Amino acid sequence: QVQLAESGGGLVHPGGSLRLSCAASGSIFSITTMGWYRQAPGKQRELVATITRSGNTNYADSVSGRFTISRDNAKRTVYLQMNSLKPEDTAVYYCTMGVVGWRGGVTDYWGQGTQVTVSS
């Protein structure tokens, strides 16, 4: 089994910053793409950012230039640095990873979610 543990959410004022972390543990051979999604109340879950094993990144237009995704392959951890936060960034943020098991094949795993609230 594989578990993803997220941390770093909280309450921040508009214009502030937060850094989310998500660490994987369990039976893992390697990890392909890592990413962050978010879901605001009454809205569908949406992509925030993804990063491949080689470091190629992709961002939603709404966060491009403000958020930075990074990863540490040795620690099996993905990060999301969020700067210049806006009230519309308020959501539950979920990490996801494509895990390659010891028998091969890729399975997508999700974290439990961490609340980010941007409010004055």
Coordinates of N, CA and C in Angstrom, one line a residue:
Q1 N 0.8 -1.2 0.0 CA 0.0 0.0 0.0 C 0.9 1.2 0.0
V2 N 0.3 2.3 -0.5 CA 1.0 3.6 -0.6 C 0.1 4.7 0.1
Q3 N 0.8 5.5 0.8 CA 0.1 6.6 1.5 C 0.7 7.9 1.1
L4 N -0.1 9.0 0.9 CA 0.4 10.3 0.7 C 0.0 11.2 1.8
A5 N 1.0 11.8 2.4 CA 0.7 12.7 3.6 C 1.0 14.1 3.3
E6 N 0.0 15.0 3.3 CA 0.1 16.4 3.0 C 0.2 17.2 4.3
S7 N 0.9 18.4 4.1 CA 1.0 19.3 5.2 C 1.2 20.7 4.6
G8 N 1.0 21.7 5.5 CA 1.3 23.1 5.1 C 0.1 24.0 4.8
G9 N -1.1 23.5 4.9 CA -2.2 24.3 4.6 C -2.5 25.2 5.8
G10 N -3.4 26.2 5.7 CA -3.8 27.0 6.8 C -4.5 28.3 6.3
L11 N -4.5 29.3 7.2 CA -5.2 30.5 6.9 C -4.1 31.6 6.6
V12 N -4.3 32.4 5.6 CA -3.3 33.4 5.2 C -4.0 34.6 4.7
H13 N -3.5 35.8 4.9 CA -4.1 37.0 4.3 C -3.8 37.1 2.8
P14 N -4.6 37.8 2.1 CA -4.4 38.1 0.7 C -3.0 38.7 0.5
G15 N -2.3 38.1 -0.5 CA -0.9 38.6 -0.8 C 0.1 37.8 -0.1
G16 N -0.3 36.9 0.8 CA 0.6 36.1 1.6 C 1.1 34.9 0.9
S17 N 1.9 34.0 1.6 CA 2.4 32.8 1.0 C 2.2 31.6 1.9
L18 N 2.2 30.5 1.2 CA 2.1 29.2 1.9 C 2.9 28.2 1.1
R19 N 3.5 27.2 1.8 CA 4.1 26.1 1.1 C 3.5 24.8 1.5
L20 N 3.0 24.1 0.5 CA 2.4 22.7 0.8 C 3.5 21.7 0.5
S21 N 3.4 20.6 1.3 CA 4.3 19.4 1.0 C 3.4 18.2 1.0
C22 N 3.9 17.2 0.3 CA 3.2 15.9 0.2 C 4.3 14.8 0.0
A23 N 4.3 13.9 1.0 CA 5.3 12.9 1.0 C 4.6 11.5 0.9
A24 N 5.3 10.7 0.0 CA 4.7 9.3 -0.2 C 5.5 8.3 0.6
S25 N 4.8 7.3 1.0 CA 5.4 6.2 1.8 C 4.7 4.9 1.4
G26 N 5.4 3.8 1.6 CA 4.9 2.5 1.3 C 5.7 1.7 0.3
S27 N 5.0 0.8 -0.4 CA 5.7 0.0 -1.4 C 5.8 0.7 -2.8
I28 N 6.9 1.3 -3.0 CA 7.1 2.2 -4.1 C 8.4 1.8 -4.9
F29 N 8.3 1.6 -6.2 CA 9.5 1.4 -7.0 C 10.0 2.7 -7.5
S30 N 9.1 3.5 -8.0 CA 9.4 4.8 -8.5 C 8.1 5.6 -8.6
I31 N 8.3 6.9 -8.9 CA 7.1 7.8 -9.0 C 7.3 8.6 -10.3
T32 N 6.2 8.6 -11.1 CA 6.2 9.3 -12.4 C 5.8 10.7 -12.1
T33 N 4.7 11.1 -12.6 CA 4.2 12.5 -12.5 C 3.7 12.7 -11.1
M34 N 4.0 13.9 -10.5 CA 3.4 14.4 -9.3 C 2.6 15.6 -9.6
G35 N 1.6 15.9 -8.8 CA 0.8 17.0 -9.1 C -0.1 17.5 -7.9
W36 N -0.6 18.7 -8.1 CA -1.6 19.3 -7.1 C -2.9 19.6 -7.8
Y37 N -4.0 19.3 -7.2 CA -5.3 19.7 -7.6 C -5.9 20.5 -6.4
R38 N -7.0 21.2 -6.7 CA -7.8 21.9 -5.7 C -9.3 21.8 -6.0
Q39 N -10.0 21.9 -4.9 CA -11.5 21.9 -5.0 C -12.1 22.9 -4.1
A40 N -12.7 23.9 -4.6 CA -13.4 25.0 -3.9 C -14.8 24.5 -3.6
P41 N -15.4 25.1 -2.6 CA -16.8 24.7 -2.3 C -17.7 24.9 -3.5
G42 N -18.5 23.9 -3.8 CA -19.5 24.0 -4.9 C -18.9 23.9 -6.3
K43 N -17.6 23.7 -6.4 CA -16.9 23.6 -7.7 C -16.3 22.2 -7.9
Q44 N -15.9 21.9 -9.1 CA -15.3 20.7 -9.4 C -13.8 20.8 -9.1
R45 N -13.2 19.6 -8.9 CA -11.7 19.6 -8.6 C -11.0 20.0 -9.9
E46 N -10.0 20.9 -9.8 CA -9.3 21.4 -10.9 C -7.8 21.2 -10.7
L47 N -7.1 21.1 -11.9 CA -5.7 21.0 -11.9 C -5.0 22.3 -11.4
V48 N -4.0 22.2 -10.6 CA -3.2 23.4 -10.2 C -1.9 23.3 -10.9
A49 N -1.1 22.2 -10.7 CA 0.2 22.1 -11.3 C 0.6 20.7 -11.3
T50 N 1.5 20.3 -12.3 CA 2.1 19.0 -12.4 C 3.6 19.1 -12.7
I51 N 4.3 18.0 -12.3 CA 5.7 18.0 -12.5 C 6.1 16.6 -12.9
T52 N 6.8 16.4 -14.0 CA 7.3 15.0 -14.3 C 8.5 14.6 -13.6
R53 N 8.9 13.4 -13.7 CA 10.1 12.9 -13.0 C 11.4 13.7 -13.4
S54 N 11.4 14.1 -14.7 CA 12.5 14.9 -15.2 C 12.4 16.3 -14.9
G55 N 11.3 16.8 -14.3 CA 11.2 18.2 -13.9 C 10.4 19.1 -14.8
N56 N 9.8 18.5 -15.8 CA 9.0 19.4 -16.6 C 7.7 19.7 -15.9
T57 N 7.3 21.0 -15.9 CA 6.2 21.5 -15.2 C 5.0 22.0 -16.1
N58 N 3.8 22.0 -15.5 CA 2.7 22.5 -16.2 C 1.8 23.2 -15.1
Y59 N 1.3 24.4 -15.4 CA 0.5 25.1 -14.5 C -0.9 25.6 -15.1
A60 N -1.9 25.6 -14.2 CA -3.1 26.3 -14.6 C -2.9 27.8 -14.8
D61 N -3.6 28.3 -15.8 CA -3.4 29.7 -16.1 C -3.6 30.6 -14.9
S62 N -4.5 30.2 -14.0 CA -4.9 31.0 -12.9 C -3.8 31.1 -11.8
V63 N -2.8 30.2 -11.8 CA -1.8 30.2 -10.8 C -0.4 30.5 -11.4
S64 N -0.3 30.5 -12.7 CA 1.0 30.6 -13.4 C 1.6 32.0 -13.0
G65 N 2.9 31.9 -12.6 CA 3.6 33.1 -12.2 C 3.5 33.4 -10.7
R66 N 2.6 32.7 -10.0 CA 2.4 32.9 -8.6 C 2.8 31.6 -7.8
F67 N 2.5 30.4 -8.4 CA 2.8 29.2 -7.7 C 4.0 28.5 -8.4
T68 N 4.7 27.7 -7.6 CA 5.8 26.9 -8.1 C 5.8 25.5 -7.6
I69 N 5.7 24.5 -8.5 CA 5.8 23.1 -8.0 C 7.2 22.6 -8.2
S70 N 7.6 21.8 -7.2 CA 8.9 21.2 -7.3 C 8.8 19.8 -6.6
R71 N 9.9 19.0 -6.8 CA 9.9 17.7 -6.2 C 11.3 17.3 -5.8
D72 N 11.3 16.4 -4.8 CA 12.5 15.8 -4.3 C 12.4 14.3 -4.5
N73 N 13.0 13.7 -5.5 CA 12.7 12.3 -5.8 C 13.3 11.4 -4.7
A74 N 14.4 11.8 -4.1 CA 15.0 11.0 -3.0 C 14.0 10.9 -1.8
K75 N 13.3 12.0 -1.6 CA 12.4 12.0 -0.4 C 11.0 11.7 -0.8
R76 N 10.8 11.4 -2.1 CA 9.4 11.1 -2.6 C 8.4 12.1 -2.2
T77 N 8.8 13.4 -2.4 CA 8.0 14.5 -1.9 C 7.8 15.5 -3.0
V78 N 6.6 16.1 -3.0 CA 6.3 17.1 -4.0 C 5.9 18.4 -3.1
Y79 N 6.3 19.5 -3.6 CA 6.0 20.8 -2.9 C 5.2 21.7 -3.8
L80 N 4.5 22.6 -3.2 CA 3.8 23.7 -3.9 C 4.0 25.0 -3.2
Q81 N 4.8 25.8 -3.7 CA 5.1 27.2 -3.1 C 4.0 28.1 -3.7
M82 N 3.2 28.7 -2.8 CA 2.2 29.6 -3.3 C 2.4 31.0 -2.8
N83 N 2.6 31.9 -3.7 CA 2.9 33.3 -3.4 C 1.7 34.2 -3.9
S84 N 1.7 35.4 -3.4 CA 0.6 36.3 -3.9 C -0.8 35.7 -3.9
L85 N -1.1 35.1 -2.8 CA -2.3 34.4 -2.7 C -3.5 35.3 -2.7
K86 N -4.6 34.8 -3.4 CA -5.8 35.6 -3.5 C -7.0 34.8 -2.9
P87 N -8.0 35.5 -2.5 CA -9.2 34.8 -1.9 C -9.7 33.7 -2.8
E88 N -9.6 33.8 -4.1 CA -10.1 32.8 -5.0 C -9.2 31.5 -5.0
D89 N -8.1 31.6 -4.3 CA -7.3 30.4 -4.2 C -7.7 29.5 -3.0
T90 N -8.7 30.0 -2.3 CA -9.3 29.2 -1.2 C -9.9 27.9 -1.7
A91 N -9.4 26.8 -1.1 CA -9.9 25.5 -1.6 C -9.2 24.4 -0.7
V92 N -9.6 23.2 -0.9 CA -8.9 22.1 -0.4 C -7.9 21.6 -1.5
Y93 N -6.7 21.5 -1.1 CA -5.6 21.1 -2.1 C -5.3 19.7 -1.9
Y94 N -5.2 18.9 -3.0 CA -4.9 17.5 -3.0 C -3.6 17.3 -3.8
C95 N -2.8 16.4 -3.3 CA -1.6 16.0 -4.1 C -2.0 14.6 -4.7
T96 N -1.3 14.4 -5.8 CA -1.5 13.1 -6.5 C -0.1 12.7 -7.1
M97 N 0.1 11.4 -7.1 CA 1.3 10.8 -7.6 C 1.0 9.5 -8.4
G98 N 1.8 9.4 -9.5 CA 1.7 8.1 -10.3 C 2.8 7.2 -9.8
V99 N 2.4 6.2 -9.1 CA 3.4 5.3 -8.4 C 3.6 4.0 -9.2
V100 N 4.8 3.7 -9.5 CA 5.2 2.4 -10.1 C 5.5 1.4 -9.0
G101 N 4.7 0.3 -9.0 CA 4.9 -0.7 -8.0 C 6.1 -1.6 -8.4
W102 N 6.5 -2.5 -7.5 CA 7.6 -3.4 -7.7 C 7.2 -4.5 -8.7
R103 N 6.0 -4.7 -9.0 CA 5.6 -5.6 -10.0 C 5.2 -4.9 -11.3
G104 N 5.6 -3.6 -11.4 CA 5.3 -2.9 -12.6 C 3.9 -2.3 -12.6
G105 N 3.6 -1.5 -13.6 CA 2.3 -0.8 -13.7 C 2.3 0.5 -12.9
V106 N 1.5 1.4 -13.2 CA 1.4 2.7 -12.6 C 0.0 2.9 -12.0
T107 N -0.1 3.2 -10.7 CA -1.3 3.5 -10.0 C -1.3 4.9 -9.5
D108 N -2.4 5.6 -9.7 CA -2.5 7.0 -9.2 C -3.0 7.0 -7.7
Y109 N -2.3 7.7 -6.9 CA -2.7 7.8 -5.5 C -3.0 9.3 -5.2
W110 N -3.9 9.5 -4.2 CA -4.2 10.9 -3.8 C -4.0 11.1 -2.3
G111 N -3.7 12.3 -1.9 CA -3.6 12.6 -0.5 C -5.0 12.9 0.0
Q112 N -5.1 13.2 1.3 CA -6.4 13.3 2.0 C -6.9 14.8 1.8
G113 N -6.0 15.7 1.4 CA -6.4 17.1 1.2 C -6.0 17.9 2.4
T114 N -5.6 19.2 2.1 CA -5.3 20.1 3.1 C -6.0 21.5 2.7
Q115 N -6.6 22.1 3.7 CA -7.4 23.3 3.5 C -6.5 24.5 3.4
V116 N -6.7 25.3 2.4 CA -6.0 26.6 2.3 C -7.1 27.7 2.2
T117 N -7.0 28.6 3.1 CA -8.0 29.7 3.2 C -7.3 31.0 3.1
V118 N -7.7 31.8 2.1 CA -7.1 33.1 1.9 C -8.2 34.2 2.3
S119 N -8.0 34.9 3.3 CA -9.0 35.8 3.8 C -8.4 36.9 4.7
S120 N -8.9 38.1 4.6 CA -8.5 39.2 5.5 C -9.3 39.2 6.8

